[in-house]
Coordinates of C-alpha atoms in Angstrom, one line a residue:
M1 CA 15.8 75.0 -207.3
N2 CA 16.4 72.2 -209.1
K3 CA 13.8 70.0 -207.4
K4 CA 14.3 66.5 -210.0
T5 CA 14.9 63.0 -207.8
V6 CA 18.3 62.0 -208.6
I7 CA 18.7 57.7 -207.8
I8 CA 22.4 57.5 -207.2
G9 CA 24.2 54.2 -206.8
M10 CA 26.6 54.2 -203.3
S11 CA 29.5 51.5 -202.7
G12 CA 30.1 52.8 -199.9
G13 CA 33.2 54.2 -201.2
V14 CA 34.4 58.1 -200.7
D15 CA 33.3 58.9 -204.3
S16 CA 30.4 57.9 -204.1
S17 CA 29.4 59.6 -201.5
V18 CA 30.4 62.3 -202.0
A19 CA 28.4 62.3 -205.7
A20 CA 25.2 62.1 -203.0
Y21 CA 26.6 65.3 -201.4
L22 CA 26.8 66.9 -205.0
L23 CA 23.9 66.4 -205.5
K24 CA 22.4 67.2 -203.5
Q25 CA 24.5 70.4 -202.7
Q26 CA 22.2 71.2 -206.4
G27 CA 19.4 70.8 -205.7
Y28 CA 18.4 66.9 -206.5
H29 CA 16.8 65.3 -204.3
V30 CA 18.8 61.9 -203.4
I31 CA 17.9 58.6 -203.4
G32 CA 20.8 56.5 -202.3
V33 CA 20.5 52.7 -203.6
T34 CA 22.9 50.0 -203.0
M35 CA 22.5 46.8 -205.2
Q36 CA 23.4 43.5 -204.2
T37 CA 25.6 41.7 -206.1
W38 CA 27.3 37.9 -204.4
E39 CA 27.5 36.4 -202.0
T40 CA 29.5 38.6 -199.8
A41 CA 30.5 41.8 -200.9
E42 CA 27.5 44.0 -200.2
N43 CA 27.8 43.7 -196.0
H44 CA 30.8 46.6 -196.0
A45 CA 28.9 48.3 -198.7
E46 CA 25.7 48.6 -197.3
I47 CA 26.7 49.1 -193.8
D48 CA 28.8 52.1 -195.6
A49 CA 26.6 53.7 -197.3
K50 CA 24.0 53.8 -195.1
K51 CA 26.4 54.9 -192.8
V52 CA 26.8 58.2 -194.9
A53 CA 23.3 58.4 -196.8
S54 CA 22.1 59.2 -193.0
T55 CA 24.9 62.0 -192.9
L56 CA 23.4 63.1 -195.5
E57 CA 20.1 63.0 -194.7
I58 CA 19.0 60.9 -198.2
P59 CA 16.3 58.3 -198.5
Y60 CA 17.8 55.1 -198.3
H61 CA 17.3 51.5 -200.7
V62 CA 19.5 48.6 -200.8
I63 CA 18.3 46.2 -204.6
N64 CA 19.2 42.8 -204.9
F65 CA 20.7 41.8 -208.7
K66 CA 21.8 39.0 -207.4
Q67 CA 20.9 36.6 -210.3
E68 CA 21.8 39.5 -212.5
F69 CA 24.9 39.6 -211.1
E70 CA 25.6 35.8 -212.2
K71 CA 24.7 35.3 -215.6
N72 CA 25.1 38.6 -217.1
V73 CA 29.0 38.9 -215.2
I74 CA 30.2 35.8 -213.0
D75 CA 29.3 33.5 -216.4
Y76 CA 30.6 35.7 -218.8
F77 CA 34.0 35.3 -216.3
I78 CA 33.9 32.2 -216.6
T79 CA 33.2 32.0 -219.8
E80 CA 35.9 33.6 -221.6
Y81 CA 38.9 32.7 -218.9
Q82 CA 37.8 28.8 -220.1
Q83 CA 38.4 29.9 -223.8
G84 CA 41.4 31.2 -223.0
R85 CA 40.5 35.5 -222.8
T86 CA 40.5 37.6 -220.6
P87 CA 37.8 39.4 -219.8
N88 CA 36.7 42.7 -218.4
P89 CA 33.1 42.0 -216.1
C90 CA 33.1 45.9 -215.2
I91 CA 32.7 46.8 -218.3
V92 CA 29.5 43.8 -219.2
C93 CA 28.8 44.9 -214.8
N94 CA 28.0 48.6 -215.6
R95 CA 25.7 48.2 -218.8
Y96 CA 24.3 45.0 -217.9
V97 CA 23.5 45.2 -214.4
K98 CA 24.7 47.7 -212.7
W99 CA 22.4 50.8 -215.3
E100 CA 19.5 48.6 -215.4
A101 CA 19.3 48.3 -211.9
L102 CA 19.3 51.9 -211.5
L103 CA 17.2 52.5 -214.8
Q104 CA 14.8 50.3 -213.2
F105 CA 14.5 51.7 -209.1
K106 CA 14.3 55.3 -211.2
K107 CA 11.3 54.0 -213.3
Q108 CA 9.5 52.2 -210.1
V109 CA 9.6 54.8 -207.3
G110 CA 8.9 58.0 -210.4
A111 CA 12.3 59.8 -210.5
D112 CA 13.9 62.1 -212.7
L113 CA 17.2 60.7 -213.6
I114 CA 19.7 58.0 -212.4
A115 CA 23.2 59.3 -211.1
T116 CA 27.4 57.4 -209.8
G117 CA 30.7 58.5 -208.3
H118 CA 32.8 57.4 -211.5
Y119 CA 35.9 59.5 -212.4
A120 CA 33.5 61.3 -216.0
Q121 CA 31.7 63.8 -217.2
I122 CA 28.9 62.5 -219.8
E123 CA 28.0 65.6 -222.2
K124 CA 26.7 66.0 -225.7
H125 CA 30.1 64.9 -228.7
P126 CA 30.1 68.8 -230.3
E127 CA 30.0 67.4 -234.0
T128 CA 27.3 64.1 -234.0
K129 CA 25.6 65.8 -230.8
R130 CA 25.5 62.2 -229.9
Y131 CA 25.3 61.7 -226.3
T132 CA 29.4 60.3 -225.7
L133 CA 31.7 60.5 -221.9
K134 CA 34.2 62.4 -222.1
T135 CA 37.4 62.5 -219.7
S136 CA 37.9 63.0 -216.2
I137 CA 39.5 66.0 -215.2
T138 CA 42.3 64.8 -213.2
S139 CA 43.2 61.5 -216.1
A140 CA 44.5 59.1 -213.4
K141 CA 41.4 58.4 -212.0
D142 CA 39.2 58.4 -215.6
Q143 CA 37.3 55.6 -216.3
T144 CA 35.6 56.5 -219.3
Y145 CA 38.0 53.0 -220.3
A146 CA 35.1 50.7 -218.4
L147 CA 32.3 53.0 -219.7
Y148 CA 32.2 53.2 -223.0
N149 CA 29.2 50.1 -223.3
L150 CA 26.6 51.9 -222.0
T151 CA 24.1 53.3 -224.2
Q152 CA 22.6 56.5 -225.9
E153 CA 19.2 55.4 -223.1
Q154 CA 21.3 54.7 -220.2
L155 CA 24.0 58.2 -220.9
Q156 CA 21.2 60.5 -221.5
N157 CA 19.8 59.4 -217.8
T158 CA 22.7 60.0 -215.9
L159 CA 24.8 62.2 -213.6
M160 CA 28.5 61.5 -213.3
P161 CA 29.3 64.8 -210.6
V162 CA 32.6 64.0 -209.4
G163 CA 34.4 63.4 -213.4
A164 CA 34.9 67.8 -212.2
Y165 CA 37.3 66.8 -209.5
H166 CA 40.3 65.8 -208.7
K167 CA 40.1 62.8 -206.2
E168 CA 42.2 64.1 -203.5
E169 CA 39.9 67.0 -204.0
I170 CA 36.8 64.3 -203.6
R171 CA 37.6 63.2 -200.1
K172 CA 39.2 66.9 -198.9
I173 CA 35.0 67.2 -199.3
A174 CA 34.3 64.1 -197.5
E175 CA 36.5 65.7 -194.8
E176 CA 34.8 68.8 -194.3
I177 CA 31.6 67.0 -194.4
G178 CA 32.0 64.4 -191.9
I179 CA 32.0 61.5 -194.3
H180 CA 33.5 59.1 -192.0
V181 CA 34.5 57.2 -195.2
S182 CA 37.0 60.1 -196.7
Q183 CA 40.4 58.3 -196.0
K184 CA 38.9 54.8 -197.5
A185 CA 41.0 52.5 -200.2
D186 CA 39.8 52.4 -203.1
S187 CA 38.2 49.5 -204.9
Q188 CA 41.2 47.4 -207.1
E189 CA 40.7 44.1 -208.0
I190 CA 37.5 42.6 -209.0
C191 CA 35.0 43.0 -206.6
F192 CA 33.5 38.6 -206.5
I193 CA 37.5 38.2 -205.9
P194 CA 39.1 40.2 -202.7
D195 CA 42.1 37.8 -203.0
N196 CA 42.6 38.8 -207.1
D197 CA 43.8 34.8 -207.7
Y198 CA 41.0 34.3 -210.8
S199 CA 41.4 30.8 -211.1
N200 CA 41.1 29.8 -208.1
F201 CA 38.0 31.4 -208.0
I202 CA 36.7 29.7 -211.5
E203 CA 38.1 26.0 -210.4
Q204 CA 36.3 25.9 -207.3
K205 CA 33.1 26.5 -208.9
T206 CA 33.4 24.0 -212.6
G207 CA 37.0 22.2 -211.3
K208 CA 40.3 21.5 -212.2
Y209 CA 41.5 22.5 -215.3
P210 CA 43.8 20.3 -217.2
S211 CA 47.6 21.1 -217.8
G212 CA 49.1 21.1 -221.4
N213 CA 51.8 21.7 -223.2
F214 CA 54.0 25.6 -223.5
V215 CA 55.6 25.6 -226.6
D216 CA 56.9 27.8 -228.5
L217 CA 56.0 29.9 -231.2
D218 CA 57.1 27.6 -234.0
G219 CA 55.1 25.0 -231.9
N220 CA 58.0 23.0 -230.2
L221 CA 56.9 21.2 -226.6
L222 CA 58.7 23.6 -224.2
A223 CA 57.1 22.4 -220.7
K224 CA 54.2 21.9 -218.8
H225 CA 51.0 24.2 -217.8
N226 CA 49.1 23.7 -214.8
G227 CA 45.9 24.1 -216.7
I228 CA 44.9 27.3 -219.3
I229 CA 42.4 29.7 -217.1
H230 CA 46.0 30.7 -215.2
Y231 CA 47.9 32.5 -217.9
T232 CA 47.2 35.9 -219.3
V233 CA 49.0 37.3 -222.6
G234 CA 52.0 39.0 -221.0
Q235 CA 52.4 37.0 -218.2
R236 CA 54.7 36.4 -217.1
K237 CA 55.4 35.4 -213.5
G238 CA 53.8 32.3 -212.3
L239 CA 54.5 30.5 -215.9
G240 CA 56.0 27.5 -212.0
V241 CA 58.6 26.4 -214.3
S242 CA 62.0 28.3 -215.1
F243 CA 63.4 29.5 -218.8
G244 CA 67.0 30.6 -219.2
K245 CA 65.8 33.5 -220.3
P246 CA 62.4 36.0 -219.5
M247 CA 59.3 33.8 -221.5
Y248 CA 55.4 35.6 -221.7
V249 CA 52.7 34.3 -223.1
Y250 CA 51.9 34.6 -226.7
G251 CA 48.2 32.7 -226.7
I252 CA 46.2 30.0 -226.1
N253 CA 45.0 27.5 -227.7
V254 CA 42.1 26.8 -226.6
E255 CA 41.6 23.8 -229.1
K256 CA 45.3 22.0 -228.6
N257 CA 45.1 23.0 -224.5
E258 CA 48.4 25.7 -225.9
V259 CA 49.9 28.1 -223.5
I260 CA 52.0 29.5 -226.9
L261 CA 55.6 31.6 -225.4
C262 CA 57.6 33.8 -226.4
E263 CA 60.1 36.3 -226.0
N264 CA 59.4 40.0 -225.1
D265 CA 59.7 41.5 -228.2
A266 CA 57.3 39.4 -230.2
L267 CA 54.2 40.8 -227.8
F268 CA 54.8 44.1 -229.5
Q269 CA 52.6 44.4 -232.4
K270 CA 50.5 47.1 -234.4
T271 CA 47.0 45.2 -236.3
L272 CA 44.2 44.0 -234.0
Y273 CA 40.6 43.2 -234.7
A274 CA 37.5 44.1 -232.3
K275 CA 33.8 42.4 -233.0
R276 CA 30.8 43.7 -231.1
L277 CA 31.3 47.7 -231.3
N278 CA 29.7 49.4 -229.3
F279 CA 28.9 53.4 -231.2
V280 CA 28.6 56.2 -228.3
G281 CA 30.1 59.8 -229.7
I282 CA 30.0 58.1 -233.2
E283 CA 26.9 56.9 -235.5
N284 CA 29.7 54.9 -237.5
I285 CA 33.2 54.3 -239.0
G286 CA 32.2 54.5 -242.8
H287 CA 35.7 54.6 -244.4
E288 CA 39.5 54.7 -242.3
M289 CA 39.7 57.3 -239.5
R290 CA 42.6 58.5 -237.3
F291 CA 41.7 57.8 -233.7
Q292 CA 43.9 57.4 -230.0
A293 CA 42.8 54.1 -228.7
K294 CA 43.1 52.4 -224.9
I295 CA 43.5 48.6 -224.9
R296 CA 43.8 48.7 -221.1
Y297 CA 42.1 50.5 -218.9
N298 CA 46.4 51.5 -217.2
H299 CA 47.3 51.6 -221.0
K300 CA 48.7 55.1 -222.9
K301 CA 46.3 56.3 -225.7
A302 CA 48.0 55.5 -228.8
W303 CA 47.3 56.8 -232.6
C304 CA 46.1 54.5 -234.5
T305 CA 44.0 54.2 -238.2
V306 CA 40.1 51.9 -238.1
R307 CA 38.3 50.8 -240.6
M308 CA 35.7 47.7 -241.1
K309 CA 36.2 45.0 -242.7
D310 CA 34.1 42.1 -242.8
K311 CA 32.2 43.4 -240.4
L312 CA 35.3 43.6 -237.4
L313 CA 36.9 46.6 -237.0
E314 CA 40.1 46.4 -238.0
C315 CA 43.3 48.9 -236.2
I316 CA 46.0 49.2 -237.1
F317 CA 48.3 52.0 -233.9
D318 CA 50.9 53.6 -235.3
E319 CA 53.5 51.4 -233.1
P320 CA 53.9 48.6 -232.2
Q321 CA 51.6 48.2 -228.4
R322 CA 52.4 45.2 -226.4
A323 CA 50.3 42.4 -225.4
I324 CA 47.4 42.8 -227.2
T325 CA 44.7 40.6 -225.0
P326 CA 41.5 39.1 -227.1
G327 CA 38.6 39.1 -224.6
Q328 CA 39.9 42.7 -223.3
A329 CA 38.6 46.3 -224.2
L330 CA 39.3 48.0 -226.8
V331 CA 38.3 51.8 -226.8
L332 CA 39.0 54.8 -229.0
Y333 CA 39.2 58.2 -228.1
D334 CA 38.0 61.4 -230.4
G335 CA 40.3 64.1 -229.0
D336 CA 38.5 63.8 -225.7
Y337 CA 36.0 61.8 -226.5
V338 CA 35.3 58.2 -226.2
A339 CA 34.1 57.4 -229.7
C340 CA 33.3 54.3 -229.7
G341 CA 34.6 50.6 -228.5
G342 CA 34.4 46.7 -228.8
T343 CA 36.1 43.7 -227.2
I344 CA 39.6 42.3 -229.1
I345 CA 39.5 38.8 -230.9

C-alpha cells in the first residue's frame, strides 16, 4: 500500500471531490484543503467540501489566501482591463495562488504531494523528459490551456487523477459513493464575479470610466462609447449603438480612449506576438517550429509556425484566426502535450 500523503485542493465541486476519493482508493493518505480567496466565494465551497471530506473520512482544513488572491488575481485583472486587454484570471490564479497555497501547506504539514480536480494529465514529455501537461481524455472538458503557466517544480509535485476520466464517469462515481455534490453544476463564470458583469465589478473598485469615441479602421468617428472597460476584441453585442450593419470590436486604443470597430472579416488575422513565455514540454524555441495552438479556452487547436523575434514569440497560423485578443494566452501543443505558452500582446 502506498502511504504517501497528498494535499488536495477541494472546491466543493464534483471533480475535486471525486479526485480525493480516487487518491484514497489508490492508497494515499489524503488531506482536503479549501482556499479562501475572496469575500463570499468560500461559504458554499467550504460547506460542500467539508461535507464531502466527512463522507470520505479524510482530514479537512481551510486556509486563508485572500491577500494573495487580491494582489495576484483581482489587481491584475483590473490593471489588464484598464490597459485595454482581456485577461484570463484563472491562469494567473493557478500558478501564483492555488499552487502556491497547496505547496506551502504541503511543506507545513510534511506531506509528499499535492493534487487537484483538473481535467489534465501530468507526464514527462517523451522526447525532452520535462514535466508537462497532457490533454485530458475528454477534450470537451480539457483544462490544459488554463494550466500552461505552471512551473516544472509545481508539475513535479502534483497529481491530477480525474484527467483519465470522462465527466459522466466522474459524476457516476460520485453518485455511487454517495457524495452529495454528484449533480452540482460546473462553475462557468469567473469566481469573484458571479454575475459575469466585469465592467460593473471594475467600476465598483476603481470608479467610473470616461466615455470616448467609437472609430472605424480609418479613424473616422462613429459614435460614443461608455468607457473602454466595457469592451473586448470580437464583441458585437452590448455596444449600445446601432450601425445599420453588424460591427465588432477590432481593438482598443487606451491613449486616445478609443474603441476601434470593424466588420466581421477584418477580425480574421494570421499573425500574433506573445511575451512572458513559460516553457513546459520544451526548453526553448531555437528555430522555426510547428505546433498546434489555442488562443482562448474554447478555441479549436489550429496549426501554426512559431519563431523568436526580438525577444517575442511570433506565431503565424496556417489559416486566419478570429478575434486574436491581447491579454489572453497563446498555448502551443506538441501533439497531446503542452509545449509552451505566453500572453498575447
